[in-house]
XYZ file of C-alpha atoms in Angstrom:
603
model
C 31.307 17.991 -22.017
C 28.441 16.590 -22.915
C 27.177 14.457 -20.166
C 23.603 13.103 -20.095
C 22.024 10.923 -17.317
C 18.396 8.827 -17.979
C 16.931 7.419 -15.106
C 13.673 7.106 -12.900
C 13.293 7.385 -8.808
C 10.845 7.531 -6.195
C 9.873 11.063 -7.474
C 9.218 10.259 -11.033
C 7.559 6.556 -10.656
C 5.468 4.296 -8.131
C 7.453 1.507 -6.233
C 5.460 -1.097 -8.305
C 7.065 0.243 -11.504
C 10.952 0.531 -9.376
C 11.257 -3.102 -8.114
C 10.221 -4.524 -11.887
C 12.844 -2.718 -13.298
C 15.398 -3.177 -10.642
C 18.822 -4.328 -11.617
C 20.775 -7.044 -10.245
C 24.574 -6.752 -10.357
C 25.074 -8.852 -13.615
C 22.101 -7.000 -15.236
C 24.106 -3.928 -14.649
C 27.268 -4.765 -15.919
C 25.719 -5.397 -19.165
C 23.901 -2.350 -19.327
C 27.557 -0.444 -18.721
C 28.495 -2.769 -21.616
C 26.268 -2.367 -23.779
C 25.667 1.532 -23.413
C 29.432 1.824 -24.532
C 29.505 -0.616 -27.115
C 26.661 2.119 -28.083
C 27.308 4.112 -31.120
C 26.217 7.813 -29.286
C 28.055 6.735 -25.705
C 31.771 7.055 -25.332
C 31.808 6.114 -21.467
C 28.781 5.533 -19.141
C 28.094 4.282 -15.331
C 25.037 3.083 -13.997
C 23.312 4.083 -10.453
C 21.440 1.829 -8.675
C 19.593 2.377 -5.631
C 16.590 1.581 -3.246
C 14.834 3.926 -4.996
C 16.433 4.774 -8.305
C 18.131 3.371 -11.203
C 20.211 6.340 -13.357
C 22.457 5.529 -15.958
C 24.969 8.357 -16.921
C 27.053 8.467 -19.938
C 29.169 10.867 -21.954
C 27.455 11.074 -25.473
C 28.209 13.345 -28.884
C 24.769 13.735 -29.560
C 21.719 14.449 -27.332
C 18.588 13.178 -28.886
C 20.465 9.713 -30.354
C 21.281 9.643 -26.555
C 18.264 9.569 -25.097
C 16.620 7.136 -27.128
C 19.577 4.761 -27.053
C 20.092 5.136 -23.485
C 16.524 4.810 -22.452
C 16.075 1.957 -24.974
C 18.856 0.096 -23.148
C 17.223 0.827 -19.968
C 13.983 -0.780 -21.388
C 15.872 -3.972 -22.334
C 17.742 -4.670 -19.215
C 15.402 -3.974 -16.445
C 12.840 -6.010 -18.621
C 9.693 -3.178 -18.144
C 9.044 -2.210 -21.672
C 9.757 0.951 -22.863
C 6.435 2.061 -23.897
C 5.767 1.555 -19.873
C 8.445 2.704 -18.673
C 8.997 6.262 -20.636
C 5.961 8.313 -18.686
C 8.254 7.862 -15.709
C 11.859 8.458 -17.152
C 13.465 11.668 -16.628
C 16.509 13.233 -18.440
C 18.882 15.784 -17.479
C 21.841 17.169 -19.849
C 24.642 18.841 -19.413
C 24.844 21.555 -16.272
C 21.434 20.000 -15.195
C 22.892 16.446 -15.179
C 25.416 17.697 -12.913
C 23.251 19.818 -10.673
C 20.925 15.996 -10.535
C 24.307 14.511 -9.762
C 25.727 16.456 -6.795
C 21.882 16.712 -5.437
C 21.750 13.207 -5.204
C 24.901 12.890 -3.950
C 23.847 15.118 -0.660
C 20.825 13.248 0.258
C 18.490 16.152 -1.340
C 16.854 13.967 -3.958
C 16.436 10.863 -1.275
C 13.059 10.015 0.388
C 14.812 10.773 3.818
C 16.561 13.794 3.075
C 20.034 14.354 4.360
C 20.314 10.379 3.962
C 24.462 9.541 4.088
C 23.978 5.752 2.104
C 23.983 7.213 -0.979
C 27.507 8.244 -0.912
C 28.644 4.795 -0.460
C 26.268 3.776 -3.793
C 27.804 6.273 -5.757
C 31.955 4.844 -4.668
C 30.389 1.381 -5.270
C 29.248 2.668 -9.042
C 31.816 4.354 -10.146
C 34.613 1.085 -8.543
C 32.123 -0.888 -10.952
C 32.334 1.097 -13.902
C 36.471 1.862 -13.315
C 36.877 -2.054 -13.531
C 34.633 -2.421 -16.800
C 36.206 0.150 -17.884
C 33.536 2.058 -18.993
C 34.522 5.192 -17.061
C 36.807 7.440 -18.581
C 37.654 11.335 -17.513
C 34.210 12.764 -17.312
C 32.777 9.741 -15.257
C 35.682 9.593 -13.108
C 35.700 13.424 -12.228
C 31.949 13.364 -12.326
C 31.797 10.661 -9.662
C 34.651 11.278 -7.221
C 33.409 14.936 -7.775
C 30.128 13.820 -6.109
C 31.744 12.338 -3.503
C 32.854 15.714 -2.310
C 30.440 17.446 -2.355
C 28.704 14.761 -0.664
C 31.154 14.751 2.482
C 31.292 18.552 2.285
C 27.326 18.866 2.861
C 27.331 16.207 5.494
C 30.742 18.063 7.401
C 29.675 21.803 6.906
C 25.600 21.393 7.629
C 23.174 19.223 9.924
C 21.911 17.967 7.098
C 22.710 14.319 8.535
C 20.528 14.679 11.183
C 17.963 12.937 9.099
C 21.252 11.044 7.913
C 19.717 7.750 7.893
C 18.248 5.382 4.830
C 14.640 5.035 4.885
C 15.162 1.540 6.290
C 17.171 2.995 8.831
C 15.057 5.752 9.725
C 11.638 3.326 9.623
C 13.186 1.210 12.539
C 13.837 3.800 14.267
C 10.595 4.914 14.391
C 9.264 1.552 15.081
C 11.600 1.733 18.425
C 10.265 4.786 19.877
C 13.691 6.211 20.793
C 15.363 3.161 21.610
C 18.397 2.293 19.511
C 17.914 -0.058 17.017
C 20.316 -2.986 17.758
C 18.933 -2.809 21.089
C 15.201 -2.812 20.133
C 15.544 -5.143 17.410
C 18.371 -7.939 19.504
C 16.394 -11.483 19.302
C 13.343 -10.353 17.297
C 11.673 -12.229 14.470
C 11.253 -10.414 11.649
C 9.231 -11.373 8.474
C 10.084 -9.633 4.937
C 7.738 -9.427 2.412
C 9.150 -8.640 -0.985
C 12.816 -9.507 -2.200
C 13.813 -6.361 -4.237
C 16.450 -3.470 -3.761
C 14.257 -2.138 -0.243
C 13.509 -5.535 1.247
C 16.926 -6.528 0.819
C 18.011 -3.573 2.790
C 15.514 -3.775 5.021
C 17.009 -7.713 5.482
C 20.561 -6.954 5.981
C 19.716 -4.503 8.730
C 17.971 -5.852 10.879
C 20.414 -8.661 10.539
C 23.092 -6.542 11.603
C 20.860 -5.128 14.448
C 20.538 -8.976 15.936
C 17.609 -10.078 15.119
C 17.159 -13.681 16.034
C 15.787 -15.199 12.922
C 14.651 -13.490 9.300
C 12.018 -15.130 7.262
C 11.346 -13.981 3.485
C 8.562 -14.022 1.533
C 8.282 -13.128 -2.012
C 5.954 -14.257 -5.135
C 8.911 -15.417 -7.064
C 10.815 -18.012 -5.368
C 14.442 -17.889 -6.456
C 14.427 -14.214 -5.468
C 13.747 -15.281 -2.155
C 16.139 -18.173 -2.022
C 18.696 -15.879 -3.671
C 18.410 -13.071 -0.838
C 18.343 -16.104 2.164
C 21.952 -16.984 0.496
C 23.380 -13.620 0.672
C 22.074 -13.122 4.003
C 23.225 -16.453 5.284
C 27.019 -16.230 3.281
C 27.027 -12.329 5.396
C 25.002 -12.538 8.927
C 24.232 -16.594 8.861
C 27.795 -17.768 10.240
C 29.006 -15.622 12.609
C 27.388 -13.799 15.704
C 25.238 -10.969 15.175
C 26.606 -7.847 16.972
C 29.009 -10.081 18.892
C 25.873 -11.643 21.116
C 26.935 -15.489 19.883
C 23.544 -15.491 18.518
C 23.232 -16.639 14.416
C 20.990 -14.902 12.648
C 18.426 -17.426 11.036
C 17.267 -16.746 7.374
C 14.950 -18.666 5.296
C 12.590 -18.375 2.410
C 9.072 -19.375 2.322
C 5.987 -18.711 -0.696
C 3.839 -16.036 -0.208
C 0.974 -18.358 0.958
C 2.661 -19.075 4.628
C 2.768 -14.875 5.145
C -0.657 -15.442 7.501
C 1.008 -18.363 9.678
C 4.445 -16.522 9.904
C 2.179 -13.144 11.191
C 1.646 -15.096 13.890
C 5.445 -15.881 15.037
C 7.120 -12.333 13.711
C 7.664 -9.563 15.854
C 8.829 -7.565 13.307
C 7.439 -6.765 9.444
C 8.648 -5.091 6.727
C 7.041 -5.304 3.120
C 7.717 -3.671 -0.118
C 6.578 -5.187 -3.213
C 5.329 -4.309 -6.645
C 2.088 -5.126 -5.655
C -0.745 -2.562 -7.273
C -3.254 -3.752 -4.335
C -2.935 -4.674 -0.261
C -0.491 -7.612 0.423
C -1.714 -7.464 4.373
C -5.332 -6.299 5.386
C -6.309 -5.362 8.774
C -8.230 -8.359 9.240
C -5.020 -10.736 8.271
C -3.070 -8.640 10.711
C -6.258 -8.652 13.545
C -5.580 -12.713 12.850
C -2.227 -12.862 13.455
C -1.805 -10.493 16.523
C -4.708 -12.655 17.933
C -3.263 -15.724 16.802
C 0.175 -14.817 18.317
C -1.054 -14.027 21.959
C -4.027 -16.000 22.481
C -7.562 -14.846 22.806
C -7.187 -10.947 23.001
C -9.504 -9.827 25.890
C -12.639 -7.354 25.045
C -10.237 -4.222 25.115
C -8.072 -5.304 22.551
C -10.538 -5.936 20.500
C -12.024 -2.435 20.787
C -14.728 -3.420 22.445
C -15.997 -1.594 25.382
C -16.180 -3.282 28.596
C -18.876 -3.455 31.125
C -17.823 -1.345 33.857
C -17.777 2.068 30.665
C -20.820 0.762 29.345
C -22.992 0.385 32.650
C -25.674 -1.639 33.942
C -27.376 -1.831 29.949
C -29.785 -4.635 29.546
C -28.746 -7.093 27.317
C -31.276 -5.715 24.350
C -28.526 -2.975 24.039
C -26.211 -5.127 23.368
C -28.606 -6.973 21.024
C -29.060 -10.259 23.027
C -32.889 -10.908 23.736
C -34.268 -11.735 26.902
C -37.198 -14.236 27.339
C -39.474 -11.798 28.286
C -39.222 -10.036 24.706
C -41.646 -12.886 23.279
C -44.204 -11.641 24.754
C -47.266 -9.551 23.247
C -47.203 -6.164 23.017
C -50.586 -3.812 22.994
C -51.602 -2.764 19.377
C -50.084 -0.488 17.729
C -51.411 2.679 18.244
C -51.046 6.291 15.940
C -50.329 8.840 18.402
C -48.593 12.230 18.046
C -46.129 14.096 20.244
C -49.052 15.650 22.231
C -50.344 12.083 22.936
C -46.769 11.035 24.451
C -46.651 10.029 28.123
C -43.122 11.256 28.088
C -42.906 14.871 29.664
C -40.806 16.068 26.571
C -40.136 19.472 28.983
C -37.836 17.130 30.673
C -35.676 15.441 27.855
C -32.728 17.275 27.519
C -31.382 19.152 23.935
C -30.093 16.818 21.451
C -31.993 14.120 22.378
C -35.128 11.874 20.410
C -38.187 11.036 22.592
C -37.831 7.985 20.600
C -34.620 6.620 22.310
C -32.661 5.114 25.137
C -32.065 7.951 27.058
C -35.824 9.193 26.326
C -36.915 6.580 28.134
C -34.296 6.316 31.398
C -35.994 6.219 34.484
C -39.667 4.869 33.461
C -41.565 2.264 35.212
C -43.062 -0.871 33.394
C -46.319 0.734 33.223
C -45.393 3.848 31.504
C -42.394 2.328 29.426
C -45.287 0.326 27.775
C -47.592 3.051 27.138
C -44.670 5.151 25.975
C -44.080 1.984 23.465
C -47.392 2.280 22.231
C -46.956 5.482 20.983
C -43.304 5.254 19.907
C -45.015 2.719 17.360
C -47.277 5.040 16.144
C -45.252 7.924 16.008
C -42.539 6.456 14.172
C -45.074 5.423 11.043
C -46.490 8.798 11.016
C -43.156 10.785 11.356
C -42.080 8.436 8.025
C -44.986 9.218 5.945
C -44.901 12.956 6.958
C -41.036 13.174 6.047
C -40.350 14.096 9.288
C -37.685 12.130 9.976
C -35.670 13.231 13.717
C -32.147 12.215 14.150
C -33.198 8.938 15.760
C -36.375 8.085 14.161
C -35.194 5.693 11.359
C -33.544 3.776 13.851
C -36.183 2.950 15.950
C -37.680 -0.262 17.017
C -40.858 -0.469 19.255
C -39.917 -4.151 19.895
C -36.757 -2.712 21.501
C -39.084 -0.392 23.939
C -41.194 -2.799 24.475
C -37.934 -5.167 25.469
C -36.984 -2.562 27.907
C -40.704 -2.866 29.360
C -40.308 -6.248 30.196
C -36.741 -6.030 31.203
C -37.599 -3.194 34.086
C -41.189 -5.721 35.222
C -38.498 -8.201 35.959
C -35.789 -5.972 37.043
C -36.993 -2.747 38.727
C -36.388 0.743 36.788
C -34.417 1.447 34.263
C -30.791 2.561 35.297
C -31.083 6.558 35.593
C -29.062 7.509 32.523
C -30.361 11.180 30.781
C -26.600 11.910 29.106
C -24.654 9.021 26.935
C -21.696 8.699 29.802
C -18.348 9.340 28.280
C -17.161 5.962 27.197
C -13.768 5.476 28.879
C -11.075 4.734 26.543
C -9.099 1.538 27.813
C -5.100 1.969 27.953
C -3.566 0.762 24.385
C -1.502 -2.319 24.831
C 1.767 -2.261 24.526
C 2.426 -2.814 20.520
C 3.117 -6.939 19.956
C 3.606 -7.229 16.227
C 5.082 -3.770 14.227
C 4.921 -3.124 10.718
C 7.401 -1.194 8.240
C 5.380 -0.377 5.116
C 7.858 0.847 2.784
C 5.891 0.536 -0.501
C 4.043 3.254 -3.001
C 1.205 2.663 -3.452
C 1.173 0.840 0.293
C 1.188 -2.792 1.061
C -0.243 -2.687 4.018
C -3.677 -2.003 5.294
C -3.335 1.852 6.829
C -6.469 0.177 9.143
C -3.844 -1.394 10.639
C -2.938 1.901 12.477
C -6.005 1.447 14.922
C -5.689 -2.056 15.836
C -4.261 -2.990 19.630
C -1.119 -4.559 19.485
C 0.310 -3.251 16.291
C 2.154 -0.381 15.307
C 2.249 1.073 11.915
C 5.113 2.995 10.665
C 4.494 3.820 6.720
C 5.721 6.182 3.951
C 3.293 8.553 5.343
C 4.515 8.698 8.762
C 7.886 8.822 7.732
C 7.198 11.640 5.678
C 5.903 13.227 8.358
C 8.290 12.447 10.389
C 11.305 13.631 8.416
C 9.816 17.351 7.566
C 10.888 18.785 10.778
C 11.523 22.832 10.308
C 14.838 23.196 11.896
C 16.275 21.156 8.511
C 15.383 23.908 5.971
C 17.952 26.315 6.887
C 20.575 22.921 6.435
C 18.390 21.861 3.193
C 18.899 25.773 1.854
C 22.380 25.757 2.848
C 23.592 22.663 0.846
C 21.557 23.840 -2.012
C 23.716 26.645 -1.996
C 26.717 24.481 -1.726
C 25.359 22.197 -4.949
C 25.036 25.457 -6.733
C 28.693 26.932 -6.439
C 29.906 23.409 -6.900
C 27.959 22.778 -10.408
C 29.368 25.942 -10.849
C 33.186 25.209 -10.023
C 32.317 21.733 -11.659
C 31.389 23.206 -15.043
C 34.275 25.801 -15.280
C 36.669 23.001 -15.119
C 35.306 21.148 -17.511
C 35.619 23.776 -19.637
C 38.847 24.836 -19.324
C 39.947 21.497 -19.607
C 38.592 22.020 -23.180
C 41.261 24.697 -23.725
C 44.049 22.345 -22.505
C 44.808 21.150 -26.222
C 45.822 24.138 -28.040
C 47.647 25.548 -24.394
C 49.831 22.198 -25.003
C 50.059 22.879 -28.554
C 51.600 26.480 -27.904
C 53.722 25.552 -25.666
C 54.753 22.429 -28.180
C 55.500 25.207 -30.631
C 57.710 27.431 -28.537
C 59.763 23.960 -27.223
C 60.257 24.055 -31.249
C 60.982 27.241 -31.803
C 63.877 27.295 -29.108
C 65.330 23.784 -30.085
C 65.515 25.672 -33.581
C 67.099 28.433 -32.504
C 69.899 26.560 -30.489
C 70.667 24.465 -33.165
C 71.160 27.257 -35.468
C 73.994 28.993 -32.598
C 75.593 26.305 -32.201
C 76.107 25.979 -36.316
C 77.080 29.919 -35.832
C 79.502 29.491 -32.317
C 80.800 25.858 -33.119
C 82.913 26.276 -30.339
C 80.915 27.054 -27.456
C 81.750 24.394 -24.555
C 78.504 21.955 -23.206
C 78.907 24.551 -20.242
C 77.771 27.846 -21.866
C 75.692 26.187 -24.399
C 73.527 24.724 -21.411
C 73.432 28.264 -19.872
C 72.261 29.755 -22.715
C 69.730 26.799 -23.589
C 67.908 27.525 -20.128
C 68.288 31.195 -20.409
C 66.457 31.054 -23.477
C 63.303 28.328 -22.448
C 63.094 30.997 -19.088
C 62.471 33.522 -21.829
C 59.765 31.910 -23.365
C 58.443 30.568 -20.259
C 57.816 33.609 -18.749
C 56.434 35.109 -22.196
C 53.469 32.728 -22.387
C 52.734 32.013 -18.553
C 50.487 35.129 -17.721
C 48.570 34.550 -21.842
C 48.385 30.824 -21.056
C 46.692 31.095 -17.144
C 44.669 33.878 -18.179
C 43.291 32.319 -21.445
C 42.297 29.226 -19.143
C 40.453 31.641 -16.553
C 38.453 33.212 -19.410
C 37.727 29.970 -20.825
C 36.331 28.798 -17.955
C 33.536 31.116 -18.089
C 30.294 30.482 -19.483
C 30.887 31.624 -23.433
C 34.508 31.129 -22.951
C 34.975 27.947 -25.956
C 36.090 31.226 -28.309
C 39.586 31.628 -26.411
C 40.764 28.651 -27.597
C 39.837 29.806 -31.134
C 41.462 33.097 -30.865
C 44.761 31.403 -29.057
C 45.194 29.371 -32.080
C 44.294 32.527 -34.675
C 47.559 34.436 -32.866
C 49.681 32.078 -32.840
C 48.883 30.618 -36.047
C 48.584 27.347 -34.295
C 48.430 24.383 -36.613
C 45.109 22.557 -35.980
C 46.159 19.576 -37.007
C 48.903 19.705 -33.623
C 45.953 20.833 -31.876
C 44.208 17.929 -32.873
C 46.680 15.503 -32.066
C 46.908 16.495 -28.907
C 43.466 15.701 -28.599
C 43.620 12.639 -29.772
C 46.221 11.559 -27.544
C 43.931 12.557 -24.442
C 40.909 10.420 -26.222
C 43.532 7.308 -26.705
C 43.573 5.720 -23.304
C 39.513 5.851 -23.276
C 39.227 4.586 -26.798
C 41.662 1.495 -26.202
C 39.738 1.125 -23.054
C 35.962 1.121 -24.826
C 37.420 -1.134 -27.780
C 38.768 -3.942 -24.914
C 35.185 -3.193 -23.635
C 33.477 -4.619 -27.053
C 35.433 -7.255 -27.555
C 35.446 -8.854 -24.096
C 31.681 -8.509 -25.149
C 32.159 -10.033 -27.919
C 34.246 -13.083 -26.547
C 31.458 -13.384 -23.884
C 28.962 -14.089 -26.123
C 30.477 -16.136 -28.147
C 29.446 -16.268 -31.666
C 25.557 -15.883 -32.932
């Protein structure tokens, strides 16, 4: 066996990097095509998900594998390969089937425990079966997977977090209310048109959704997911409701207009900076309900604020035009404040300094705020509140309590009371690394941010690391079981050849009776033909199961050798054997190159 697998995921390379190189379904086909018309490849199958792209292939030599395989990886996902090696990873052998079976359990998804790859890996390997690229180690490789797959999913909880990482956004977008539910007669926007968005697409079109808009940079990728989704979702009820789900394409220009009529948005793009900022998606909540009122805003409203003249709020009255006395250069001894009676934490030089004062005194206290604050700056004696000063601003407040009365009483800054957070209007899916989507987005009223983040967060709940553990354990005695067939398949050959020999070896001997008892009848001759084959049988039965035990073991290629040494096997038997096994694959990969071939066409 000597199976190799090149590919790059989530872990080993950002999103922008992913959607470039994703692969449509033609650009895979001739990447299987190609890697077997390949001179190091024999049989190969590509994987292709939301957030990978593997190709695995069964090659005779490793280092002319990896560079042809990752050169062909290059060529057909159209990221060049001087780009795209820092994020490739290979795996070889034992490891590739250890990457395998991981995968295959949800271990190696973003949302581990996730149950969607399984039905990736049955759609890969159907592909590769009808290109016939697959032969035995692809085949038993794949349907091997699919297992272990089931087995981790039926034997642990590891599907608890059993969702995609679509799946298990929405969900936490709905708070704990089902998704088909939740998402029944929504608008949702999608930004992007790759592998994720076109998840993302299909389901919330199976969850109802009342219309789907998508926006992407390149247009045909757009128009090409709106046909898929309208050929699948567009003609028949969603979810049984009688309601047609509504999908069209539009340029990337009309995302701020279409912020204002989605309910629903999901973006993942290549993009390397912010496709939505807080202030687009501040424009299009507002722009969606109307005027948002003071609290939605963030602003504080009167009744938590108090009665604060309007100078705190930096509107100035009338009365602030008038003069104020010169400006003096006093010192704190010189303050008409009683500073005994300002409470800790507080500058003589502010608001709450100055609570309670009558016109008289807030002027005189003014005065020497003036001075004060130029002699505190060229002593370096800055307080907490001195830079921010502004005598005018005092001497506002005089004129404001002439007119007025007193100050309101206010020593301590009153808690500011936090107004309820509306009920979310316009929620976001970010599913993108680096993000698409403005993380200030998180505090705005009205929206609701779910990103890679939170879902990471989300997913890393401590009761799944005794499941996690336990399907490790379950990968490892697999690869295990895995690699011990494989190599006692190895010792198949010369078991066949044996027992090939002994056939001979009887026939021979019969044939020489019968020339010695010419007159046996078909009756006793038949007899004795079975009696003998039992014979022989039974002789090599306990050397031929136990050879293929021991050369399952790691080390165990060196039965085979001494099998053939004591019987004095001929190799070239052994060999033809062999090459009878290899036939069906080789007929298979030369049908492969020439339906290549009459594809093309000639040069």
């Amino acid at each position: 066996m000597s199976l190799l697998v090149v590919g790059l995921s989530h872990r080993s390379a950002p999103v922008s990097v992913l959607d470039r190189a994703s692969l449509s379904l033609d650009a895979q086909t001739k990447l299987l095509q190609d890697a077997v018309a390949a001179e190091p490849a024999t049989e190969a199958a590509v994987l292709a998900t939301c957030n990978r792209i593997e190709l695995y292939a069964d090659v005779d030599k490793f280092h002319a594998g990896v560079a042809e395989l990752s050169t062909l990886l290059a060529q057909h996902s159209g990221v060049g390969l001087e780009e795209l090696t820092p994020h490739l990873y290979v795996h070889y052998e034992d490891r590739a089937v250890h990457h395998m079976f991981s995968v295959a359990c949800g271990l190696d998804s973003m949302v581990v425990g996730e149950g969607q790859i399984l039905g990736q890996i049955k759609d890969s390997l159907a592909r590769a079966q009808g290109l016939h690229t697959a032969g035995r180690l692809m085949n038993d490789l794949f349907q091997q997977s699919l297992r272990v797959g089931k087995r981790a999913h039926s034997e642990t909880g590891i599907d608890r977090a059993g969702q995609s990482l679509v799946s298990f956004g929405l969900e936490q977008l709905a708070l704990g209310t089902p998704v088909a539910a939740w998402a029944r007669g929504k608008k949702a926007l999608i930004i992007g048109a790759g592998s994720m968005s076109s998840l993302a697409a299909a389901t919330l079109a199976r969850a109802g959704v009342s219309e789907i808009v998508i926006a992407n940079r390149t247009a045909d990728r757009a128009e090409r997911l709106v046909t898929l989704l309208t050929e699948q979702y567009g003609q028949r009820p969603a979810e049984g409701d009688g309601t047609e789900v509504l999908a069209r394409a539009v340029p990337m220009g009309s995302v701020p207009s279409e912020l204002t009529r989605a309910d629903v948005v999901v973006s993942c793009t290549g993009a390397t900076g912010l496709v939505l900022t807080a202030g687009a998606i501040a424009a299009g909540v507002e722009g969606r309900v109307g005027t948002q009122p003071e609290t939605a805003r963030g602003e504080v409203p009167e009744t938590a604020r108090g009665e604060v003249p309007d100078t705190v709020r930096g509107e100035v009255p009338e009365a602030r035009t008038a003069p104020l006395p010169p400006v003096g250069t006093g010192t704190d001894e010189d303050c008409p404040l009683d500073l005994t009676s300002v409470p800790p934490g507080f500058s003589v030089m502010g608001e709450a300094a100055v609570a309670g004062m009558d016109a008289a005194t807030l002027e005189q206290h003014a005065t020497w705020a003036a001075g004060s604050a130029v002699d505190r700056r060229r002593g370096g004696r800055r307080g907490a509140d001195a830079e921010g000063t502004d005598p005018e601003l005092i001497g506002a407040l005089a004129a404001t309590a002439a007119s007025v009365g007193r100050i309101p009483e206010r020593r301590r800054p009153e808690p500011v009371a936090e107004p309820p957070r509306p009920e979310p209007v316009l929620h976001l899916l970010d599913l993108a690394m680096p993000r698409d989507i403005d993380a200030a987005a998180h505090r705005l009223a009205g929206v609701r941010l779910v990103d890679i983040e939170t879902l990471a967060e989300a997913s890393a709940d401590a009761p799944m690391a005794a499941d996690v553990d336990q399907v490790r354990r379950i990968v490892s005695d697999e690869v295990a079981a895995f690699g011990a067939a494989q190599r006692a398949a190895h010792i198949t050959p010369t078991v066949v050849a044996l027992r090939t020999m002994a056939a001979d070896v009887v026939a021979g001997e019969i044939a020489r009776l019968e020339g010695r008892l010419p007159g046996l009848d078909d009756k006793h001759r038949a007899e004795i033909t079975q009696t003998v084959r039992r014979v022989v049988d039974k002789l090599l039965h306990a050397p031929t199961v136990r050879v293929k035990q021991l050369a399952a073991e790691p080390g165990g290629a060196g039965y085979a050798d001494a099998l053939r040494t004591l019987f004095d096997l001929d190799p070239e038997t052994v060999a033809s054997v062999s090459r009878a096994e290899e036939s069906n694959e080789k007929n298979a990969k030369n049908a492969t190159i020439a339906n290549i071939a009459e594809n093309r066409g000639p040069a």
